[in-house]
mmCIF file of C-alpha atoms and ligand atoms in Angstrom:
data_model
loop_
_atom_site.group_PDB
_atom_site.id
_atom_site.type_symbol
_atom_site.label_atom_id
_atom_site.label_comp_id
_atom_site.label_asym_id
_atom_site.label_seq_id
_atom_site.Cartn_x
_atom_site.Cartn_y
_atom_site.Cartn_z
ATOM 1 C CA MET Y 690 0.000 0.000 0.000
ATOM 2 C CA LYS Y 691 1.278 3.393 -0.973
ATOM 3 C CA ILE Y 692 0.288 6.645 0.683
ATOM 4 C CA GLY Y 693 1.154 10.104 -0.636
ATOM 5 C CA ILE Y 694 1.544 13.144 1.620
ATOM 6 C CA ILE Y 695 0.372 16.236 -0.224
ATOM 7 C CA GLY Y 696 -0.582 19.827 0.527
ATOM 8 C CA LEU Y 697 0.417 23.463 0.195
ATOM 9 C CA PRO Y 698 4.016 24.535 0.810
ATOM 10 C CA TYR Y 699 5.070 25.030 4.440
ATOM 11 C CA SER Y 700 2.101 23.129 5.794
ATOM 12 C CA GLY Y 701 4.244 20.593 7.658
ATOM 13 C CA LYS Y 702 4.433 17.660 5.226
ATOM 14 C CA THR Y 703 8.129 16.989 5.584
ATOM 15 C CA THR Y 704 7.989 17.470 9.354
ATOM 16 C CA PHE Y 705 5.273 14.815 9.440
ATOM 17 C CA TYR Y 706 7.144 12.514 7.086
ATOM 18 C CA LYS Y 707 10.316 12.816 9.119
ATOM 19 C CA SER Y 708 8.539 11.876 12.326
ATOM 20 C CA LEU Y 709 7.103 8.788 10.636
ATOM 21 C CA LYS Y 710 10.558 7.813 9.532
ATOM 22 C CA ALA Y 711 12.249 8.597 12.823
ATOM 23 C CA VAL Y 712 9.797 6.467 14.766
ATOM 24 C CA ASP Y 713 10.764 3.447 12.771
ATOM 25 C CA GLN Y 714 14.279 4.355 11.779
ATOM 26 C CA SER Y 715 13.615 3.103 8.305
ATOM 27 C CA GLU Y 716 15.683 4.284 5.420
ATOM 28 C CA ASP Y 717 14.762 6.332 2.425
ATOM 29 C CA LYS Y 718 13.937 3.919 -0.328
ATOM 30 C CA GLN Y 719 14.573 6.431 -3.027
ATOM 31 C CA ALA Y 720 14.591 10.134 -3.556
ATOM 32 C CA ARG Y 721 13.046 10.727 -6.938
ATOM 33 C CA GLY Y 722 13.361 14.366 -7.860
ATOM 34 C CA LYS Y 723 11.536 16.254 -5.192
ATOM 35 C CA THR Y 724 9.635 13.320 -3.786
ATOM 36 C CA SER Y 725 11.184 11.045 -1.247
ATOM 37 C CA SER Y 726 9.532 7.882 -0.135
ATOM 38 C CA SER Y 727 10.162 5.222 2.454
ATOM 39 C CA ILE Y 728 8.702 2.090 3.888
ATOM 40 C CA ILE Y 729 7.470 2.777 7.378
ATOM 41 C CA LYS Y 730 6.454 0.372 10.084
ATOM 42 C CA VAL Y 731 2.898 0.712 11.300
ATOM 43 C CA PRO Y 732 2.946 1.155 15.091
ATOM 44 C CA ASP Y 733 0.774 -1.457 16.806
ATOM 45 C CA GLU Y 734 0.540 -1.835 20.570
ATOM 46 C CA ARG Y 735 -0.845 -5.342 20.163
ATOM 47 C CA LEU Y 736 2.301 -6.457 18.365
ATOM 48 C CA ASP Y 737 4.395 -4.847 21.102
ATOM 49 C CA TYR Y 738 2.484 -6.844 23.689
ATOM 50 C CA LEU Y 739 2.834 -10.143 21.825
ATOM 51 C CA THR Y 740 6.551 -9.548 21.409
ATOM 52 C CA GLN Y 741 6.870 -9.093 25.156
ATOM 53 C CA VAL Y 742 5.068 -12.379 25.788
ATOM 54 C CA PHE Y 743 6.832 -14.537 23.182
ATOM 55 C CA ASN Y 744 10.227 -12.848 23.174
ATOM 56 C CA PRO Y 745 10.892 -13.874 19.558
ATOM 57 C CA LYS Y 746 14.101 -13.474 17.548
ATOM 58 C CA ARG Y 747 12.299 -11.166 15.127
ATOM 59 C CA LYS Y 748 9.482 -8.657 15.399
ATOM 60 C CA VAL Y 749 7.938 -7.795 12.035
ATOM 61 C CA HIS Y 750 5.592 -4.841 11.701
ATOM 62 C CA ALA Y 751 2.993 -4.262 9.043
ATOM 63 C CA THR Y 752 4.357 -1.674 6.636
ATOM 64 C CA LEU Y 753 3.143 1.115 4.419
ATOM 65 C CA GLU Y 754 5.045 3.012 1.782
ATOM 66 C CA VAL Y 755 4.802 6.730 2.364
ATOM 67 C CA ALA Y 756 5.915 9.433 -0.070
ATOM 68 C CA ASP Y 757 6.499 13.085 0.741
ATOM 69 C CA PHE Y 758 5.599 15.480 -2.076
ATOM 70 C CA MET Y 759 6.781 19.055 -2.182
ATOM 71 C CA GLY Y 760 4.251 21.869 -2.400
ATOM 72 C CA ASP Y 761 4.585 24.200 -5.364
ATOM 73 C CA LYS Y 762 5.750 27.633 -4.264
ATOM 74 C CA ASP Y 763 4.256 29.391 -7.273
ATOM 75 C CA PRO Y 764 0.632 30.271 -6.456
ATOM 76 C CA GLU Y 765 -0.163 30.434 -10.166
ATOM 77 C CA ILE Y 766 0.616 26.770 -10.654
ATOM 78 C CA PRO Y 767 -2.412 24.539 -10.054
ATOM 79 C CA THR Y 768 -2.142 22.207 -7.060
ATOM 80 C CA PHE Y 769 -2.025 19.232 -9.375
ATOM 81 C CA ASN Y 770 0.129 19.764 -12.396
ATOM 82 C CA ASN Y 771 1.020 17.261 -15.102
ATOM 83 C CA LYS Y 772 3.937 15.948 -13.159
ATOM 84 C CA PHE Y 773 1.624 15.035 -10.333
ATOM 85 C CA SER Y 774 -0.808 13.253 -12.607
ATOM 86 C CA THR Y 775 1.820 10.790 -13.770
ATOM 87 C CA VAL Y 776 2.603 9.667 -10.232
ATOM 88 C CA ALA Y 777 -0.844 9.900 -8.641
ATOM 89 C CA LYS Y 778 -2.103 6.642 -10.014
ATOM 90 C CA ASN Y 779 0.493 4.672 -8.092
ATOM 91 C CA PHE Y 780 -1.027 5.675 -4.769
ATOM 92 C CA ASP Y 781 -3.783 3.976 -2.818
ATOM 93 C CA ALA Y 782 -4.633 6.965 -0.650
ATOM 94 C CA PHE Y 783 -3.501 10.481 0.144
ATOM 95 C CA ILE Y 784 -2.883 12.359 3.354
ATOM 96 C CA LEU Y 785 -3.536 16.043 2.815
ATOM 97 C CA ILE Y 786 -1.720 18.232 5.319
ATOM 98 C CA VAL Y 787 -3.523 21.507 5.944
ATOM 99 C CA ARG Y 788 -1.824 24.267 7.858
ATOM 100 C CA GLY Y 789 -3.521 25.308 11.070
ATOM 101 C CA PHE Y 790 -0.547 26.845 12.865
ATOM 102 C CA GLU Y 791 0.281 30.546 12.888
ATOM 103 C CA ASP Y 792 3.895 31.541 12.515
ATOM 104 C CA PRO Y 793 4.746 34.934 11.038
ATOM 105 C CA THR Y 794 8.266 33.754 10.187
ATOM 106 C CA ILE Y 795 6.947 30.971 7.951
ATOM 107 C CA PRO Y 796 4.960 32.321 5.009
ATOM 108 C CA HIS Y 797 1.615 30.888 3.918
ATOM 109 C CA ILE Y 798 1.230 30.921 0.181
ATOM 110 C CA LYS Y 799 -2.150 32.630 0.595
ATOM 111 C CA ALA Y 800 -0.888 35.016 3.266
ATOM 112 C CA THR Y 801 -3.466 34.032 5.892
ATOM 113 C CA ILE Y 802 -4.243 30.869 7.824
ATOM 114 C CA ASP Y 803 -7.679 29.573 6.853
ATOM 115 C CA ILE Y 804 -8.196 25.850 7.229
ATOM 116 C CA GLU Y 805 -11.646 25.733 5.682
ATOM 117 C CA ARG Y 806 -10.560 27.717 2.636
ATOM 118 C CA ASP Y 807 -7.576 25.464 2.064
ATOM 119 C CA ILE Y 808 -9.672 22.279 2.273
ATOM 120 C CA LYS Y 809 -12.293 23.731 -0.072
ATOM 121 C CA THR Y 810 -9.667 24.830 -2.567
ATOM 122 C CA PHE Y 811 -8.056 21.419 -2.458
ATOM 123 C CA LEU Y 812 -11.337 19.624 -3.121
ATOM 124 C CA GLU Y 813 -12.168 21.989 -5.983
ATOM 125 C CA ASP Y 814 -8.740 21.509 -7.524
ATOM 126 C CA ALA Y 815 -9.011 17.749 -7.119
ATOM 127 C CA ALA Y 816 -12.397 17.761 -8.858
ATOM 128 C CA LEU Y 817 -10.980 19.835 -11.727
ATOM 129 C CA PHE Y 818 -8.026 17.479 -12.002
ATOM 130 C CA ASP Y 819 -10.382 14.499 -12.278
ATOM 131 C CA LEU Y 820 -12.684 16.271 -14.720
ATOM 132 C CA SER Y 821 -9.865 17.134 -17.054
ATOM 133 C CA PHE Y 822 -8.483 13.609 -16.825
ATOM 134 C CA LEU Y 823 -11.859 12.058 -17.617
ATOM 135 C CA GLU Y 824 -12.463 14.460 -20.472
ATOM 136 C CA LYS Y 825 -9.241 13.373 -22.165
ATOM 137 C CA ARG Y 826 -9.879 9.739 -21.438
ATOM 138 C CA ILE Y 827 -13.382 9.842 -22.895
ATOM 139 C CA GLU Y 828 -12.057 11.593 -26.000
ATOM 140 C CA ASN Y 829 -9.470 8.866 -26.477
ATOM 141 C CA ILE Y 830 -12.040 6.179 -25.972
ATOM 142 C CA GLU Y 831 -14.213 7.605 -28.734
ATOM 143 C CA LYS Y 832 -11.235 7.272 -31.069
ATOM 144 C CA GLU Y 833 -10.488 3.761 -29.873
ATOM 145 C CA LEU Y 834 -14.079 2.832 -30.449
ATOM 146 C CA ASN Y 835 -13.874 3.663 -34.134
ATOM 147 C CA ARG Y 836 -10.782 1.523 -34.586
ATOM 148 C CA SER Y 837 -11.433 -1.412 -32.323
ATOM 149 C CA LYS Y 838 -13.234 -4.660 -33.034
ATOM 150 C CA ASN Y 839 -14.028 -5.410 -29.414
ATOM 151 C CA LYS Y 840 -16.487 -2.556 -29.048
ATOM 152 C CA GLU Y 841 -18.551 -4.012 -26.234
ATOM 153 C CA GLN Y 842 -15.893 -3.648 -23.542
ATOM 154 C CA ILE Y 843 -14.969 -0.158 -24.649
ATOM 155 C CA ILE Y 844 -18.574 0.957 -24.613
ATOM 156 C CA LYS Y 845 -18.897 -0.357 -21.077
ATOM 157 C CA THR Y 846 -15.819 1.546 -20.002
ATOM 158 C CA ARG Y 847 -17.103 4.689 -21.687
ATOM 159 C CA GLU Y 848 -20.364 4.373 -19.818
ATOM 160 C CA ILE Y 849 -18.604 4.234 -16.469
ATOM 161 C CA LEU Y 850 -16.313 7.142 -17.289
ATOM 162 C CA ARG Y 851 -19.263 9.216 -18.458
ATOM 163 C CA LYS Y 852 -21.132 8.476 -15.242
ATOM 164 C CA TRP Y 853 -18.174 9.688 -13.182
ATOM 165 C CA TYR Y 854 -17.763 12.713 -15.422
ATOM 166 C CA GLU Y 855 -21.407 13.721 -15.049
ATOM 167 C CA LYS Y 856 -21.215 13.403 -11.289
ATOM 168 C CA LEU Y 857 -18.218 15.708 -11.128
ATOM 169 C CA LEU Y 858 -19.830 18.132 -13.558
ATOM 170 C CA SER Y 859 -22.839 18.415 -11.276
ATOM 171 C CA GLY Y 860 -20.518 19.651 -8.551
ATOM 172 C CA SER Y 861 -20.150 16.414 -6.561
ATOM 173 C CA LEU Y 862 -16.971 14.521 -5.811
ATOM 174 C CA LEU Y 863 -16.445 10.826 -6.421
ATOM 175 C CA PHE Y 864 -15.412 9.901 -2.880
ATOM 176 C CA ASP Y 865 -18.812 8.516 -1.924
ATOM 177 C CA LEU Y 866 -19.331 6.283 -4.964
ATOM 178 C CA GLU Y 867 -19.972 2.634 -4.214
ATOM 179 C CA LEU Y 868 -17.863 0.966 -6.881
ATOM 180 C CA THR Y 869 -18.823 -2.277 -8.566
ATOM 181 C CA LYS Y 870 -16.094 -4.880 -9.068
ATOM 182 C CA GLU Y 871 -15.691 -3.758 -12.646
ATOM 183 C CA GLU Y 872 -15.411 -0.098 -11.682
ATOM 184 C CA LEU Y 873 -12.914 -0.952 -8.998
ATOM 185 C CA LEU Y 874 -10.666 -2.616 -11.560
ATOM 186 C CA LEU Y 875 -10.987 0.328 -13.907
ATOM 187 C CA GLN Y 876 -10.233 2.812 -11.145
ATOM 188 C CA LYS Y 877 -6.958 1.031 -10.394
ATOM 189 C CA ASN Y 878 -5.587 2.085 -13.773
ATOM 190 C CA TYR Y 879 -6.548 5.699 -13.393
ATOM 191 C CA GLN Y 880 -5.288 8.546 -11.291
ATOM 192 C CA LEU Y 881 -8.671 9.857 -10.206
ATOM 193 C CA LEU Y 882 -7.996 11.745 -7.022
ATOM 194 C CA THR Y 883 -11.495 11.968 -5.663
ATOM 195 C CA LEU Y 884 -11.955 8.210 -5.960
ATOM 196 C CA LYS Y 885 -9.158 7.519 -3.508
ATOM 197 C CA PRO Y 886 -9.548 7.670 0.266
ATOM 198 C CA LEU Y 887 -8.374 10.973 1.694
ATOM 199 C CA ILE Y 888 -7.157 11.768 5.167
ATOM 200 C CA ILE Y 889 -7.155 15.466 5.874
ATOM 201 C CA ALA Y 890 -4.662 16.092 8.664
ATOM 202 C CA VAL Y 891 -4.844 19.591 10.100
ATOM 203 C CA ASN Y 892 -1.505 20.669 11.512
ATOM 204 C CA PHE Y 893 -2.114 22.713 14.672
ATOM 205 C CA SER Y 894 0.478 24.406 16.822
ATOM 206 C CA GLU Y 895 1.162 23.077 20.291
ATOM 207 C CA ASP Y 896 -0.685 25.927 21.975
ATOM 208 C CA SER Y 897 -3.960 25.064 20.273
ATOM 209 C CA ILE Y 898 -4.264 21.464 21.420
ATOM 210 C CA SER Y 899 -7.264 22.292 23.588
ATOM 211 C CA SER Y 900 -9.094 24.353 20.946
ATOM 212 C CA SER Y 901 -8.303 21.955 18.102
ATOM 213 C CA SER Y 902 -11.036 19.409 18.805
ATOM 214 C CA LEU Y 903 -13.810 21.992 18.476
ATOM 215 C CA ILE Y 904 -12.363 23.188 15.161
ATOM 216 C CA ILE Y 905 -12.056 19.606 13.932
ATOM 217 C CA ASN Y 906 -15.639 18.797 14.899
ATOM 218 C CA ASN Y 907 -16.863 21.814 12.957
ATOM 219 C CA LEU Y 908 -14.834 20.814 9.922
ATOM 220 C CA ARG Y 909 -16.175 17.259 10.130
ATOM 221 C CA GLU Y 910 -19.707 18.656 10.043
ATOM 222 C CA LYS Y 911 -18.908 20.857 7.053
ATOM 223 C CA PHE Y 912 -17.067 18.221 5.047
ATOM 224 C CA LYS Y 913 -19.122 15.173 5.859
ATOM 225 C CA ILE Y 914 -18.012 13.027 2.950
ATOM 226 C CA LYS Y 915 -17.666 9.288 2.819
ATOM 227 C CA ASN Y 916 -14.054 8.139 2.476
ATOM 228 C CA ILE Y 917 -12.726 11.422 3.795
ATOM 229 C CA SER Y 918 -11.520 11.560 7.358
ATOM 230 C CA ILE Y 919 -10.445 14.749 9.106
ATOM 231 C CA GLU Y 920 -7.896 14.422 11.900
ATOM 232 C CA PRO Y 921 -5.965 16.886 14.036
ATOM 233 C CA PHE Y 922 -2.249 16.569 14.474
ATOM 234 C CA PHE Y 923 0.674 18.573 15.824
ATOM 235 C CA ALA Y 924 3.643 18.243 13.511
ATOM 236 C CA LYS Y 925 6.156 19.951 15.723
ATOM 237 C CA ILE Y 926 5.242 17.932 18.815
ATOM 238 C CA GLU Y 927 5.120 14.715 16.822
ATOM 239 C CA TYR Y 928 8.551 15.393 15.465
ATOM 240 C CA GLU Y 929 9.943 16.006 18.929
ATOM 241 C CA LEU Y 930 8.166 12.893 20.215
ATOM 242 C CA SER Y 931 9.733 10.813 17.492
ATOM 243 C CA GLN Y 932 13.159 11.733 18.806
ATOM 244 C CA LEU Y 933 12.442 10.473 22.342
ATOM 245 C CA ASN Y 934 12.573 7.058 23.951
ATOM 246 C CA GLU Y 935 9.491 5.276 25.286
ATOM 247 C CA GLU Y 936 9.631 6.658 28.802
ATOM 248 C CA GLU Y 937 10.289 10.219 27.725
ATOM 249 C CA THR Y 938 7.465 9.923 25.227
ATOM 250 C CA LYS Y 939 4.994 9.005 27.971
ATOM 251 C CA GLU Y 940 6.004 11.936 30.108
ATOM 252 C CA PHE Y 941 5.962 14.350 27.180
ATOM 253 C CA MET Y 942 2.471 13.257 26.141
ATOM 254 C CA GLU Y 943 1.138 13.585 29.671
ATOM 255 C CA ASN Y 944 2.504 17.116 29.830
ATOM 256 C CA PHE Y 945 0.605 18.044 26.699
ATOM 257 C CA GLY Y 946 -2.502 16.063 27.665
ATOM 258 C CA LEU Y 947 -2.201 13.771 24.642
ATOM 259 C CA GLU Y 948 -3.495 10.218 24.834
ATOM 260 C CA GLU Y 949 -1.946 8.709 21.751
ATOM 261 C CA PRO Y 950 0.648 9.937 19.266
ATOM 262 C CA ALA Y 951 -1.225 11.412 16.307
ATOM 263 C CA LEU Y 952 0.900 9.304 14.004
ATOM 264 C CA SER Y 953 -0.570 6.055 15.290
ATOM 265 C CA ARG Y 954 -4.063 7.457 15.002
ATOM 266 C CA LEU Y 955 -3.472 8.761 11.491
ATOM 267 C CA LEU Y 956 -2.079 5.456 10.318
ATOM 268 C CA ARG Y 957 -4.964 3.587 11.895
ATOM 269 C CA THR Y 958 -7.419 5.886 10.127
ATOM 270 C CA THR Y 959 -5.574 5.256 6.881
ATOM 271 C CA TYR Y 960 -5.932 1.530 7.482
ATOM 272 C CA GLU Y 961 -9.644 1.855 8.065
ATOM 273 C CA LEU Y 962 -10.257 3.987 4.991
ATOM 274 C CA LEU Y 963 -8.320 1.537 2.862
ATOM 275 C CA GLY Y 964 -10.427 -1.297 4.237
ATOM 276 C CA LEU Y 965 -7.380 -2.983 5.748
ATOM 277 C CA GLN Y 966 -6.941 -4.971 8.940
ATOM 278 C CA SER Y 967 -4.208 -6.889 10.733
ATOM 279 C CA PHE Y 968 -3.836 -10.395 11.954
ATOM 280 C CA PHE Y 969 -0.877 -11.805 13.844
ATOM 281 C CA THR Y 970 1.325 -14.855 13.781
ATOM 282 C CA VAL Y 971 3.382 -15.562 16.887
ATOM 283 C CA GLY Y 972 6.189 -17.880 17.930
ATOM 284 C CA GLU Y 973 9.717 -18.101 19.265
ATOM 285 C CA ASP Y 974 11.191 -17.172 15.904
ATOM 286 C CA GLU Y 975 8.942 -14.356 14.912
ATOM 287 C CA CYS Y 976 5.997 -12.240 15.983
ATOM 288 C CA ARG Y 977 4.469 -10.605 12.989
ATOM 289 C CA ALA Y 978 1.605 -8.340 11.953
ATOM 290 C CA TRP Y 979 0.121 -9.093 8.540
ATOM 291 C CA THR Y 980 -1.993 -6.743 6.516
ATOM 292 C CA ILE Y 981 -5.066 -8.008 4.713
ATOM 293 C CA LYS Y 982 -8.269 -6.583 3.269
ATOM 294 C CA LYS Y 983 -11.354 -6.693 5.464
ATOM 295 C CA GLY Y 984 -13.590 -9.584 4.487
ATOM 296 C CA MET Y 985 -10.764 -11.979 3.644
ATOM 297 C CA THR Y 986 -11.245 -15.629 4.595
ATOM 298 C CA ALA Y 987 -8.837 -17.709 6.663
ATOM 299 C CA GLN Y 988 -7.660 -19.456 3.522
ATOM 300 C CA GLU Y 989 -7.003 -16.177 1.694
ATOM 301 C CA ALA Y 990 -5.163 -14.817 4.717
ATOM 302 C CA ALA Y 991 -3.066 -17.998 4.809
ATOM 303 C CA GLY Y 992 -2.188 -17.294 1.165
ATOM 304 C CA VAL Y 993 -0.796 -13.911 2.170
ATOM 305 C CA ILE Y 994 1.707 -15.690 4.436
ATOM 306 C CA HIS Y 995 2.659 -18.216 1.781
ATOM 307 C CA SER Y 996 0.976 -19.321 -1.437
ATOM 308 C CA ASP Y 997 1.537 -22.938 -0.378
ATOM 309 C CA PHE Y 998 -0.558 -22.319 2.726
ATOM 310 C CA TYR Y 999 -3.460 -21.367 0.489
ATOM 311 C CA GLN Y 1000 -3.220 -24.521 -1.588
ATOM 312 C CA LYS Y 1001 -2.644 -26.853 1.328
ATOM 313 C CA PHE Y 1002 -4.861 -25.167 3.884
ATOM 314 C CA ILE Y 1003 -6.507 -27.485 6.385
ATOM 315 C CA ARG Y 1004 -7.590 -25.320 9.323
ATOM 316 C CA ALA Y 1005 -6.696 -22.181 11.203
ATOM 317 C CA GLU Y 1006 -6.157 -22.103 14.945
ATOM 318 C CA VAL Y 1007 -7.517 -18.747 16.034
ATOM 319 C CA VAL Y 1008 -7.477 -16.700 19.226
ATOM 320 C CA HIS Y 1009 -8.475 -13.074 19.216
ATOM 321 C CA PHE Y 1010 -5.854 -10.726 20.647
ATOM 322 C CA ASP Y 1011 -8.275 -9.346 23.262
ATOM 323 C CA ASP Y 1012 -8.966 -12.870 24.568
ATOM 324 C CA PHE Y 1013 -5.275 -13.694 24.545
ATOM 325 C CA LYS Y 1014 -4.483 -10.608 26.553
ATOM 326 C CA VAL Y 1015 -7.038 -11.565 29.205
ATOM 327 C CA CYS Y 1016 -5.738 -15.157 29.390
ATOM 328 C CA GLY Y 1017 -2.020 -14.522 28.940
ATOM 329 C CA SER Y 1018 -1.202 -17.852 27.290
ATOM 330 C CA PHE Y 1019 -2.569 -20.287 24.699
ATOM 331 C CA ALA Y 1020 -3.026 -22.960 27.379
ATOM 332 C CA LYS Y 1021 -5.271 -20.635 29.367
ATOM 333 C CA CYS Y 1022 -7.140 -19.706 26.147
ATOM 334 C CA LYS Y 1023 -7.921 -23.388 25.560
ATOM 335 C CA GLU Y 1024 -9.109 -23.741 29.125
ATOM 336 C CA LYS Y 1025 -11.435 -20.777 28.750
ATOM 337 C CA GLY Y 1026 -12.749 -22.003 25.415
ATOM 338 C CA VAL Y 1027 -11.612 -18.969 23.384
ATOM 339 C CA PHE Y 1028 -9.132 -20.998 21.329
ATOM 340 C CA ARG Y 1029 -10.948 -21.915 18.135
ATOM 341 C CA LEU Y 1030 -10.440 -24.111 15.094
ATOM 342 C CA GLU Y 1031 -11.790 -22.410 11.990
ATOM 343 C CA GLY Y 1032 -12.314 -23.644 8.440
ATOM 344 C CA LYS Y 1033 -11.276 -22.047 5.164
ATOM 345 C CA ASP Y 1034 -14.343 -19.806 4.903
ATOM 346 C CA TYR Y 1035 -13.912 -18.197 8.324
ATOM 347 C CA LEU Y 1036 -13.845 -14.406 7.978
ATOM 348 C CA VAL Y 1037 -10.683 -13.160 9.640
ATOM 349 C CA GLN Y 1038 -11.221 -10.397 12.218
ATOM 350 C CA ASP Y 1039 -8.897 -7.512 12.961
ATOM 351 C CA GLY Y 1040 -6.645 -8.637 15.809
ATOM 352 C CA ASP Y 1041 -6.926 -12.393 15.276
ATOM 353 C CA ILE Y 1042 -3.846 -14.407 16.219
ATOM 354 C CA MET Y 1043 -3.652 -17.301 13.770
ATOM 355 C CA HIS Y 1044 -1.733 -20.451 13.233
ATOM 356 C CA ILE Y 1045 -2.332 -22.140 9.887
ATOM 357 C CA ARG Y 1046 -2.463 -25.907 9.781
ATOM 358 C CA HIS Y 1047 -1.558 -27.177 6.347
ATOM 359 C CA ASN Y 1048 -0.516 -30.341 4.524
HETATM 360 N N1 GTP D 945 5.531 26.878 14.539
HETATM 361 C C1 GTP D 945 5.336 25.752 13.874
HETATM 362 N N2 GTP D 945 6.119 25.494 12.818
HETATM 363 C C2 GTP D 945 5.904 24.363 12.132
HETATM 364 C C3 GTP D 945 4.901 23.430 12.478
HETATM 365 N N3 GTP D 945 4.925 22.420 11.601
HETATM 366 C C4 GTP D 945 5.917 22.704 10.732
HETATM 367 N N4 GTP D 945 6.516 23.874 11.051
HETATM 368 C C5 GTP D 945 7.631 24.536 10.383
HETATM 369 O O1 GTP D 945 7.199 24.980 9.117
HETATM 370 C C6 GTP D 945 8.264 24.912 8.179
HETATM 371 C C7 GTP D 945 7.811 24.131 6.963
HETATM 372 O O2 GTP D 945 7.548 22.787 7.359
HETATM 373 P P1 GTP D 945 7.767 21.580 6.346
HETATM 374 O O3 GTP D 945 7.375 20.359 7.079
HETATM 375 O O4 GTP D 945 9.124 21.612 5.748
HETATM 376 O O5 GTP D 945 6.695 21.970 5.245
HETATM 377 P P2 GTP D 945 6.335 21.219 3.887
HETATM 378 O O6 GTP D 945 4.873 21.096 3.884
HETATM 379 O O7 GTP D 945 7.124 19.983 3.759
HETATM 380 O O8 GTP D 945 6.768 22.275 2.792
HETATM 381 P P3 GTP D 945 7.240 22.022 1.286
HETATM 382 O O9 GTP D 945 8.037 20.770 1.230
HETATM 383 O O10 GTP D 945 8.042 23.226 0.968
HETATM 384 O O11 GTP D 945 5.994 21.942 0.468
HETATM 385 C C8 GTP D 945 9.418 24.255 8.903
HETATM 386 O O12 GTP D 945 10.299 25.280 9.312
HETATM 387 C C9 GTP D 945 8.785 23.599 10.102
HETATM 388 O O13 GTP D 945 9.661 23.523 11.199
HETATM 389 C C10 GTP D 945 4.092 23.721 13.623
HETATM 390 O O14 GTP D 945 3.189 22.970 14.002
HETATM 391 N N5 GTP D 945 4.349 24.888 14.276
HETATM 392 MG MG1 MG D 946 8.517 19.316 2.287
#
């Protein structure tokens, strides 16, 4: 899964990106032009707990690839230029950083701080980007249609694209569309921005922690759109947090009245919007968090671990993390009757600890 961090210049994107990286000490995978990207480990307290219990040789986190885009300093350049359109299609979701902090020494491209304006402008620009993309695509399809023998498929595609185009033209965004399987496949090949989940992360300064939740609630009312989630975060604090050890982190968060690092929350939200969930495998060698789509069966999940496990699947031994935590050991789980044997059609739940029995 690939997540892009986007937004206006000086909104805090790189500060955010750096704290993600620092937390996990992962390395830059590549620095392509102005965009750097890295694989980051998804923080998960459940995995931390399991690692404490099993003391394995290896602890393997779920990962996400995150890329940090640079905002264009020229206000005349549209938010999404051609360069952006060529990379956008490789991403599964975007995190839009919106500036909510005042700092006279750091310029805002529009001179004033106005969170609502910036979100609105972004959504309008995104809609225009999608409209112009669809317009070109539909034009090309008309040409293809004249040449091609397999007209049926192309006509189907054209129908879908026209439907999306009309929706945008009427002033709506595509975020709330329920996609059919066919549309989902089509969407994968395109860089339509308003079809991808969006996390809007408002970057507040440390002195507005207490007022931020009211502002966020208001924004959530105003931009109540399916597949968009609006979250507060505090880039500067997060960055400082990412430089501290566990104990210092606790103390620091208590001082600021924070319950959970915003990074964990943001990544969890991203997971939810992408329809992802985690299951765990545990043992002396390795404790590991695996990422799967919600609605996957035990057999499909086994296939994520190893394709052989899919073919040769017999049963899954399953304990939910919450039950395990109460019991403390598998033996106790069996005693309490929360240790289950599930067949190939069992729908895996977020937080399941699984052991796959196979041939
Ligand atoms: N006071 C204050 N400064 C911040 C905060 N977040 C970021 N900054 C500062 O704002 C400046 C710009 O932050 P960046 O994270 O580099 O911004 P960016 O969005 O990556 O900007 P571009 O890459 O140029 O598009 C830096 O000097 C940060 O230290 C904040 O919450 N409060
Ligand atoms: Mg930057």
